[in-house]
PDB file of C-alpha atoms in Angstrom:
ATOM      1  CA  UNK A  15     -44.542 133.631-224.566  1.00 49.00           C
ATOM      2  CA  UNK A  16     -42.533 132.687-221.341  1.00 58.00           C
ATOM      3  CA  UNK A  17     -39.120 134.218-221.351  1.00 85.00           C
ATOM      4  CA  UNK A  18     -38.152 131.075-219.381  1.00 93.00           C
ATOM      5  CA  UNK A  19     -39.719 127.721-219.966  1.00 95.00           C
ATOM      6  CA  UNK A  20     -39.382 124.971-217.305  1.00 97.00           C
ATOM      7  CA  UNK A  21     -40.657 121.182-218.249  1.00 97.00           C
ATOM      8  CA  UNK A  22     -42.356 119.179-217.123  1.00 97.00           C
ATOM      9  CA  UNK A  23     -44.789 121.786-214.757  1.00 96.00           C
ATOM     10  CA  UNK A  24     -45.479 118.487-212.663  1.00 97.00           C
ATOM     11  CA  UNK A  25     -43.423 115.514-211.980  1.00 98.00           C
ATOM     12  CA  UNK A  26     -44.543 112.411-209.776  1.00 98.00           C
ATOM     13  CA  UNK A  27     -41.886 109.504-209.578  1.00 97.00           C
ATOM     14  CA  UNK A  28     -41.070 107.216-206.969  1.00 97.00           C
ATOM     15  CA  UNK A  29     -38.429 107.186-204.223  1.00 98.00           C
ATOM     16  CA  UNK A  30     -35.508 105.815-205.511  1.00 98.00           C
ATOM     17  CA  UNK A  31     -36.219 106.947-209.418  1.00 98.00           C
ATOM     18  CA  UNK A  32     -33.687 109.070-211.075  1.00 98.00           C
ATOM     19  CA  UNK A  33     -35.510 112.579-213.013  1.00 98.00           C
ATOM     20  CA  UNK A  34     -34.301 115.597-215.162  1.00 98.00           C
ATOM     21  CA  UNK A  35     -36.207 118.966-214.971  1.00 98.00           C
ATOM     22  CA  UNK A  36     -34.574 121.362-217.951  1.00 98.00           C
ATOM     23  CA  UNK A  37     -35.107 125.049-218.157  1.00 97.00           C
ATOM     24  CA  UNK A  38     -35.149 127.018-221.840  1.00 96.00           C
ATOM     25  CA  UNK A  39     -35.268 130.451-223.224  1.00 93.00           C
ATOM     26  CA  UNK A  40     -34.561 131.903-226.553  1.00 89.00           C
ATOM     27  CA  UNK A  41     -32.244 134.466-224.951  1.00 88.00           C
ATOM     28  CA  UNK A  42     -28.890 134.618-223.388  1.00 88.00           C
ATOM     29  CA  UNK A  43     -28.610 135.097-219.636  1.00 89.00           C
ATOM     30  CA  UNK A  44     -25.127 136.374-217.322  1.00 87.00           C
ATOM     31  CA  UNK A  45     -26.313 133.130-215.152  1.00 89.00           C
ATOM     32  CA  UNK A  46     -28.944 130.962-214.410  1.00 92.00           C
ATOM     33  CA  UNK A  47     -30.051 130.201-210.731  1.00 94.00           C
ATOM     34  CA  UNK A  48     -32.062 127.315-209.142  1.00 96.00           C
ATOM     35  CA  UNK A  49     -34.265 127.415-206.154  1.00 97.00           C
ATOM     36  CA  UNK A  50     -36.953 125.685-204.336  1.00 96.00           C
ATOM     37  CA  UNK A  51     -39.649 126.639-202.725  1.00 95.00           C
ATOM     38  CA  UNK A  52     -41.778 125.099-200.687  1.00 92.00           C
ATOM     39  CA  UNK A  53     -45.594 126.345-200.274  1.00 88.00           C
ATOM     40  CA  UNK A  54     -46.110 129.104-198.353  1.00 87.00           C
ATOM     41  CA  UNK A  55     -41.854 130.002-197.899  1.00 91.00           C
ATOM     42  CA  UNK A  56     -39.411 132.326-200.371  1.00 93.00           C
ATOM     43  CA  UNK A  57     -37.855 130.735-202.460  1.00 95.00           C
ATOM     44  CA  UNK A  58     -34.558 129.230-201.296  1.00 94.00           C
ATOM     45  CA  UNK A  59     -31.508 129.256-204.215  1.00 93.00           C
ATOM     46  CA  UNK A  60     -29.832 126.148-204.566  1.00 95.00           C
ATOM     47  CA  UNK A  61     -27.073 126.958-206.951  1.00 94.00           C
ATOM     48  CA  UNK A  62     -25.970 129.842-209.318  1.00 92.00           C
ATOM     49  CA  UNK A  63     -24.242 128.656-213.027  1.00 93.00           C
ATOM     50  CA  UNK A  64     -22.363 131.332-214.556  1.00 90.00           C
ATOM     51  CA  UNK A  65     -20.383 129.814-217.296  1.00 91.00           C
ATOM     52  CA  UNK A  66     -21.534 127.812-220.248  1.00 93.00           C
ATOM     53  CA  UNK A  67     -21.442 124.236-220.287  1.00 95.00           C
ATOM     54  CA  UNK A  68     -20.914 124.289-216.472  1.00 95.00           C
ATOM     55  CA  UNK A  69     -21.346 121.374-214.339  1.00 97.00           C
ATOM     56  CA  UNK A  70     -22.178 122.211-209.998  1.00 97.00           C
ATOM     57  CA  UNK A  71     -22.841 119.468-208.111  1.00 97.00           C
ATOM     58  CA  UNK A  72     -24.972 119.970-204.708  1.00 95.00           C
ATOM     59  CA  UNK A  73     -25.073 115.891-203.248  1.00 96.00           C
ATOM     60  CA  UNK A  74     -27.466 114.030-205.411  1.00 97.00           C
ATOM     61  CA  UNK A  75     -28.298 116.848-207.582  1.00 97.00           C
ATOM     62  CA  UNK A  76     -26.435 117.548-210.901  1.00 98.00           C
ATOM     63  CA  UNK A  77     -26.831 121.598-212.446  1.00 97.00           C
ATOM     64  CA  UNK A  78     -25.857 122.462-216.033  1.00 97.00           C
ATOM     65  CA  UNK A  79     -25.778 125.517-218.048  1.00 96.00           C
ATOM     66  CA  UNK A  80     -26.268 124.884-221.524  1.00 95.00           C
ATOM     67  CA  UNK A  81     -22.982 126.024-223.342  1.00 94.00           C
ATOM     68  CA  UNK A  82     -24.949 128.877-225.163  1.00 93.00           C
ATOM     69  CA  UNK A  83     -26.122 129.509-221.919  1.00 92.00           C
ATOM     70  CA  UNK A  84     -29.710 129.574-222.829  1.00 93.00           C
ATOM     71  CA  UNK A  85     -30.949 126.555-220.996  1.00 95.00           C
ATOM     72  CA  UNK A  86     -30.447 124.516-217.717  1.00 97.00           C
ATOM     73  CA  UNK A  87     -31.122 121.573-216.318  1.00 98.00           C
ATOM     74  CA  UNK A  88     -31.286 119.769-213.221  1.00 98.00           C
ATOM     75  CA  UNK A  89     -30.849 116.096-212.455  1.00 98.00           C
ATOM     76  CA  UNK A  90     -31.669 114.183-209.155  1.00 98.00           C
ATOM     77  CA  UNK A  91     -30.254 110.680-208.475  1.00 98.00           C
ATOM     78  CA  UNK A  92     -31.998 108.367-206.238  1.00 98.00           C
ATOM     79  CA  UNK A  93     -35.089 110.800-205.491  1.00 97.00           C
ATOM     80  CA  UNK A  94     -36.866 110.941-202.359  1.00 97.00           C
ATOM     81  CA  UNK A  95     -39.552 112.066-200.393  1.00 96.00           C
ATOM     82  CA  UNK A  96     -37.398 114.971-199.035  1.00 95.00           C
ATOM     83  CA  UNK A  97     -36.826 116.391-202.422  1.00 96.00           C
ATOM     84  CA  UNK A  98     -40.686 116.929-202.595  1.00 96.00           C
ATOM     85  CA  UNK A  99     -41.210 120.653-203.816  1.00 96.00           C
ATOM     86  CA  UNK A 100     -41.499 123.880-206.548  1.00 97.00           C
ATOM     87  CA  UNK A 101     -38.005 123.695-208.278  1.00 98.00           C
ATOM     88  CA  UNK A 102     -37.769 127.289-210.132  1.00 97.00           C
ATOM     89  CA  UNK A 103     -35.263 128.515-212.683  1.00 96.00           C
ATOM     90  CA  UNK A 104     -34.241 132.130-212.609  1.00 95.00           C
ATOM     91  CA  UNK A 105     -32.445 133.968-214.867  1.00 91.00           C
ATOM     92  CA  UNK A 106     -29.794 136.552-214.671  1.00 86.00           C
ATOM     93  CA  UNK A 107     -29.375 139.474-217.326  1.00 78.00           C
ATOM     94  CA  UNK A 108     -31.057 138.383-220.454  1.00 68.00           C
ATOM     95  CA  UNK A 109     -29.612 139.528-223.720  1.00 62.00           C
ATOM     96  CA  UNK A 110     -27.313 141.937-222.222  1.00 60.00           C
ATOM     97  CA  UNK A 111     -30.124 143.537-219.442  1.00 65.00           C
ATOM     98  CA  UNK A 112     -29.995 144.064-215.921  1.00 70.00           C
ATOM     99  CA  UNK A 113     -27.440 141.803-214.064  1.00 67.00           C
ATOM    100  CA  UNK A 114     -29.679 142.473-210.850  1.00 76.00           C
ATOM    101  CA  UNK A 115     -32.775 141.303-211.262  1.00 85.00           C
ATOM    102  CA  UNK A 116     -34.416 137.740-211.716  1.00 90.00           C
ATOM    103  CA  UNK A 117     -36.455 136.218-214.480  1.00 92.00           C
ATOM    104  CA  UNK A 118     -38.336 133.271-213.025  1.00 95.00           C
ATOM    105  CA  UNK A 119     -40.043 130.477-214.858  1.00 95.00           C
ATOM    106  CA  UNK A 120     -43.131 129.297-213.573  1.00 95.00           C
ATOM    107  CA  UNK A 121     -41.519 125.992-211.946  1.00 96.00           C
ATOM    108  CA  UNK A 122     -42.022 122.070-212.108  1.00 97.00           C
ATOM    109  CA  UNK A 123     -43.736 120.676-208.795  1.00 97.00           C
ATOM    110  CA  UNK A 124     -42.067 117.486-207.776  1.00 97.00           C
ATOM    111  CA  UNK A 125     -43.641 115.249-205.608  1.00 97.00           C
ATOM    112  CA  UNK A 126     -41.849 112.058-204.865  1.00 97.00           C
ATOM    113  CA  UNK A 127     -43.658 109.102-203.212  1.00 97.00           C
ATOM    114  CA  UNK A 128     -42.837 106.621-200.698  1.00 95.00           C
TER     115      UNK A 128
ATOM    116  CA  UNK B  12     -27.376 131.163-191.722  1.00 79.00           C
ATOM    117  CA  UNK B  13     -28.725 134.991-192.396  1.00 82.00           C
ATOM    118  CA  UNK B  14     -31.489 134.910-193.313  1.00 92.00           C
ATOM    119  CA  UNK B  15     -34.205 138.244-194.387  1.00 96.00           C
ATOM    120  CA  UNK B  16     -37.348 138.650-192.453  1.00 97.00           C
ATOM    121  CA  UNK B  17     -40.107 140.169-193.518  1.00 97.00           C
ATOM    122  CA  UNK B  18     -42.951 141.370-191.368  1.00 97.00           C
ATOM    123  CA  UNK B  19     -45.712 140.856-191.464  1.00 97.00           C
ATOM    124  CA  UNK B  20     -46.420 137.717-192.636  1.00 96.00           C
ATOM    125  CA  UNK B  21     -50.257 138.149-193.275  1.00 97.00           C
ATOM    126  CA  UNK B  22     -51.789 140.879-193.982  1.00 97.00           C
ATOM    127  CA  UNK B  23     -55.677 141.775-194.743  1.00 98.00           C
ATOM    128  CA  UNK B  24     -56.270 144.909-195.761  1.00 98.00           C
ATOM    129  CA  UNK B  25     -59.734 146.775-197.297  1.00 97.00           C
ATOM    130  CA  UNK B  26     -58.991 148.167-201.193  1.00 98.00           C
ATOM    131  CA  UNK B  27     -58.315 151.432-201.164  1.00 97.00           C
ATOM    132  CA  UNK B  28     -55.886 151.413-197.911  1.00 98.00           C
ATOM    133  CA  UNK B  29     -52.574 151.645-197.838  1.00 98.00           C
ATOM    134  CA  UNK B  30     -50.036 149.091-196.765  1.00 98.00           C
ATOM    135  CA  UNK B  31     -46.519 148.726-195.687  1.00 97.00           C
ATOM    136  CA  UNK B  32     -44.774 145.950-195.668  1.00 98.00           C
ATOM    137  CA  UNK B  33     -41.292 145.896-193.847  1.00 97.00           C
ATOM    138  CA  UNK B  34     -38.260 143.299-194.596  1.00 97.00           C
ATOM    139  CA  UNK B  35     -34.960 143.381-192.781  1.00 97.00           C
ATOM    140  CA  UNK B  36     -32.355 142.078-195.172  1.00 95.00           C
ATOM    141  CA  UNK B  37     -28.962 140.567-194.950  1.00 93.00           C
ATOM    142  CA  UNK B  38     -26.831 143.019-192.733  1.00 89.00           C
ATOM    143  CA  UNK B  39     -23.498 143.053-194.728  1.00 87.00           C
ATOM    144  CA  UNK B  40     -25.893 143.213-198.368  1.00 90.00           C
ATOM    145  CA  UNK B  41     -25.889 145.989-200.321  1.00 88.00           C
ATOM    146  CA  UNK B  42     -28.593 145.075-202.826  1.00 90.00           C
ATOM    147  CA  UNK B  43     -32.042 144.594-202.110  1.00 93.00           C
ATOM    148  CA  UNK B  44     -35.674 143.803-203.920  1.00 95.00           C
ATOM    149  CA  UNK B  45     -39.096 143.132-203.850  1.00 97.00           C
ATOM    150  CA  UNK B  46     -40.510 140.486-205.519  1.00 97.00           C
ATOM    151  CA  UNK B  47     -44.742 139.676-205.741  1.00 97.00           C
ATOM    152  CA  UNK B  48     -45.905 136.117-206.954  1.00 96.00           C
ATOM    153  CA  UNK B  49     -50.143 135.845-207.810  1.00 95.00           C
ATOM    154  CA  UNK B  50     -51.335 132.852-206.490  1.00 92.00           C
ATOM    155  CA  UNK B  51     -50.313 130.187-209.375  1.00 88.00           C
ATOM    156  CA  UNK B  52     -48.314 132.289-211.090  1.00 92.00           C
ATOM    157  CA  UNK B  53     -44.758 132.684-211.485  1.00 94.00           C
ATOM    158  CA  UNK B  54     -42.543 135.245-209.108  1.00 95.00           C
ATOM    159  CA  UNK B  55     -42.085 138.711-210.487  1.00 96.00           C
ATOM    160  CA  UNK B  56     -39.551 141.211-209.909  1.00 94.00           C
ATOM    161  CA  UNK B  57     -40.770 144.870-209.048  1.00 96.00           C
ATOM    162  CA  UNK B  58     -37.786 146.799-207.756  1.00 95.00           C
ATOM    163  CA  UNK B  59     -34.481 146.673-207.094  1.00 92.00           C
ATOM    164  CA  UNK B  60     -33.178 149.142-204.353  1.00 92.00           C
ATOM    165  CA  UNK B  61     -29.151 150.113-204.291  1.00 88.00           C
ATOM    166  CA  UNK B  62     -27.298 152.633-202.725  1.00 86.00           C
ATOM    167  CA  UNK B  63     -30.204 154.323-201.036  1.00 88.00           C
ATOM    168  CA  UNK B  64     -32.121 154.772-204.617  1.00 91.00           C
ATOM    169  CA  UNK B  65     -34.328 152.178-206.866  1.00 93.00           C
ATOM    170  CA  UNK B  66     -31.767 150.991-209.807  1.00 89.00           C
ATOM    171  CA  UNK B  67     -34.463 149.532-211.740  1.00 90.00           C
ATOM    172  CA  UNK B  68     -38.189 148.977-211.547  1.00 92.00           C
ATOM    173  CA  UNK B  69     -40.490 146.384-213.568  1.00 92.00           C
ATOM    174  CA  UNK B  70     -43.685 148.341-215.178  1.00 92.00           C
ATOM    175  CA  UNK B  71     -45.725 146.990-212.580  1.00 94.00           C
ATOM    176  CA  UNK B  72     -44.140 148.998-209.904  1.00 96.00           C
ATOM    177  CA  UNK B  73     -46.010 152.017-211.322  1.00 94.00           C
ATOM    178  CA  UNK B  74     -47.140 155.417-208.909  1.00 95.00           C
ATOM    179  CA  UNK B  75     -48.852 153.620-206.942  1.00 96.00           C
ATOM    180  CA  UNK B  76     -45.797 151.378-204.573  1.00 97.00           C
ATOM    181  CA  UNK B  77     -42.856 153.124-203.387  1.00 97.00           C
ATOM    182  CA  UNK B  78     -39.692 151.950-201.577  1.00 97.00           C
ATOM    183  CA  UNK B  79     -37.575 152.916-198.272  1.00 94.00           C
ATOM    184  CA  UNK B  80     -34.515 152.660-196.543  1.00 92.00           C
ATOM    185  CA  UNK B  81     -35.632 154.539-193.259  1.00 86.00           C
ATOM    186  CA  UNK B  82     -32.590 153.497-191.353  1.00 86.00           C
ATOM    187  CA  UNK B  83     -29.799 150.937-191.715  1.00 78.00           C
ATOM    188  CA  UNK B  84     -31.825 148.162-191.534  1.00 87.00           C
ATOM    189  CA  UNK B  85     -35.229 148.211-192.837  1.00 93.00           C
ATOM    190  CA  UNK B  86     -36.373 147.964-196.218  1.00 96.00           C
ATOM    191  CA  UNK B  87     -40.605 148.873-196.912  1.00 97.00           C
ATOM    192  CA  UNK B  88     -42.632 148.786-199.550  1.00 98.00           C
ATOM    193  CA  UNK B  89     -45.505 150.861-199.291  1.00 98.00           C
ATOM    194  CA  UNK B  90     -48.329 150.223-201.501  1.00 98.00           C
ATOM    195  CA  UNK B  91     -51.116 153.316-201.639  1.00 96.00           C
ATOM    196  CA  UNK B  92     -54.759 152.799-202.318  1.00 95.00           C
ATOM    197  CA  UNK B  93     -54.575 148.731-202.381  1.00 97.00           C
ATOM    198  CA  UNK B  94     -56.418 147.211-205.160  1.00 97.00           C
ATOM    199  CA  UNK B  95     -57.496 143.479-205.384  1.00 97.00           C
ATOM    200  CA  UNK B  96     -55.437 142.788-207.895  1.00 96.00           C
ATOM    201  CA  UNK B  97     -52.422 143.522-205.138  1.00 97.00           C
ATOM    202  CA  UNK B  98     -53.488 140.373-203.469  1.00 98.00           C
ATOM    203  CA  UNK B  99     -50.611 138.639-203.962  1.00 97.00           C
ATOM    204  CA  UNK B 100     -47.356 136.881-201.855  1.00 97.00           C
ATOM    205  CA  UNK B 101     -44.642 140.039-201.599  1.00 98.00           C
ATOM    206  CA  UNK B 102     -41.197 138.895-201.081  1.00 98.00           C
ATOM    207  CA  UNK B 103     -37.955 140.404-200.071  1.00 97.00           C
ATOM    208  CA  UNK B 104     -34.311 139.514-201.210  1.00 95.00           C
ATOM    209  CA  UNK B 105     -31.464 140.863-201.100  1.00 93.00           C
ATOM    210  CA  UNK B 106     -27.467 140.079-202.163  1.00 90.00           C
ATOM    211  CA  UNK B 107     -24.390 140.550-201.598  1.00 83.00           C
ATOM    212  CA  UNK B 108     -21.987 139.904-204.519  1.00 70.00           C
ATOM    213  CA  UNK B 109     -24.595 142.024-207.564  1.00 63.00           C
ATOM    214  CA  UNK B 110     -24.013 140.474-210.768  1.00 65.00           C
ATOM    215  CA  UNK B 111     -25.093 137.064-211.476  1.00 71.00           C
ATOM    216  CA  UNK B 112     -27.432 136.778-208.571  1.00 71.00           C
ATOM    217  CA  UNK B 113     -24.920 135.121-205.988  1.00 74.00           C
ATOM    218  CA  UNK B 114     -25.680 135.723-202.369  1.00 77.00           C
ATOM    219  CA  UNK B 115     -29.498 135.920-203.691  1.00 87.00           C
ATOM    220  CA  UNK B 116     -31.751 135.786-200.400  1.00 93.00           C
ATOM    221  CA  UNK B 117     -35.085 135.702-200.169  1.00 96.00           C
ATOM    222  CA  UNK B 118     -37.621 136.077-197.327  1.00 97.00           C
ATOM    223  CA  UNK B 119     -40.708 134.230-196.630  1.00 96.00           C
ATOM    224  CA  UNK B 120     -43.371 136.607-197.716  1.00 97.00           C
ATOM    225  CA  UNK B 121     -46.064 138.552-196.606  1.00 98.00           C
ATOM    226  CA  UNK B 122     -48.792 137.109-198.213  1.00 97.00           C
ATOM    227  CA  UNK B 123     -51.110 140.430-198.610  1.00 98.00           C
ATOM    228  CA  UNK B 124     -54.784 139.868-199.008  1.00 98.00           C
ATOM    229  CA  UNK B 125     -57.156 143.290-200.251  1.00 98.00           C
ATOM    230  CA  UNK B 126     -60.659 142.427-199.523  1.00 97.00           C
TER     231      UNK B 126
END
């Protein structure tokens, strides 16, 4: 069982198209990151949530933490080809653990076409 | 933008060897970490390094890796006796801020391959 469950693993849509990728878990986390990573690179963190129910806001992508803050998700407006990548959640001190080290889920590759 | 950088960033090694892999994080951070990720698989933690001693280790950082701080810049991981299941992509992060993971940086990998 995945401590961390990102959906959908793969995402094709078209430029232009809206799309959600969420992020669950059964356990409680300090704060939930957000990277991407692009083949053969580190991953690169996009945002950090800390509190629940919080709303960041990074141009046309939208972050919440879920208010139990168990879950995530991430919404792009107006997708394009640019956005093309391995979006990863990470997790931040699980039910009460280590505030330094990062749970990742496996990802959801997004590929978005011309 | 700081950024870490990890050398080097290939690495082919015979099992059995050893290998060091060096990373030169963030100069104000005080936290730092190694990371592996399998090909296809997702990225695992394996140390975290603070105040000149590992604060916590996963249980696959077992006898066989160890860490350094040789000076006030580098961060290795050494990895004795390589096996093939050690192929893998290593990355280093490090942060500035602790708690909730702000300030998280990572490197781009040295993608280690033991033939």
């Amino acid at each position: 069982t995945q401590l961390l469950e990102q959906s959908p693993q793969f995402l094709s849509i078209q430029e232009g198209e809206n799309l959600t990728v969420y992020c669950n878990s059964s356990s409680v986390f300090s704060s939930l990151q957000w990277y991407r990573q692009e083949p053969g690179e580190g991953p690169v963190l996009l945002v950090t949530v800390v509190t629940g129910g919080e709303v960041k806001k990074l141009k046309r992508l939208t972050f919440q933490f879920g208010d139990a803050r168990k879950d995530s998700s991430l919404h792009i407006t107006a997708a394009q080809p640019g956005d093309t990548g391995l979006y990863l959640c990470a997790g931040v001190g699980h039910s009460g653990g280590s505030n330094y080290k990062l749970t990742f889920g496996k990802g959801t590759l997004l590929t978005v076409n011309p | 933008e700081p950024e870490v950088t990890q050398t080097p960033s290939h690495q082919v090694t015979q099992m059995g060897q050893e290998v060091i892999l060096r990373c030169v994080p963030i100069s104000n951070h005080l936290y730092f970490y190694w990371y592996r990720q399998i090909l296809g698989q997702k990225v695992e933690f394996l140390v975290s390094f603070y105040n000149n001693e590992i604060s916590e280790k996963s249980e696959i950082f077992d006898d066989q890796f160890s860490v350094e701080r040789p000076d006030g810049s580098n961060f290795t991981l050494k990895i004795r006796s390589t096996k093939l299941e050690d192929s893998a992509m290593y990355f280093c992060a490090s942060s500035d801020q602790g708690p909730y993971g702000y300030g998280y940086t990572f490197g781009s990998g040295t993608r280690l391959t033991v033939v």
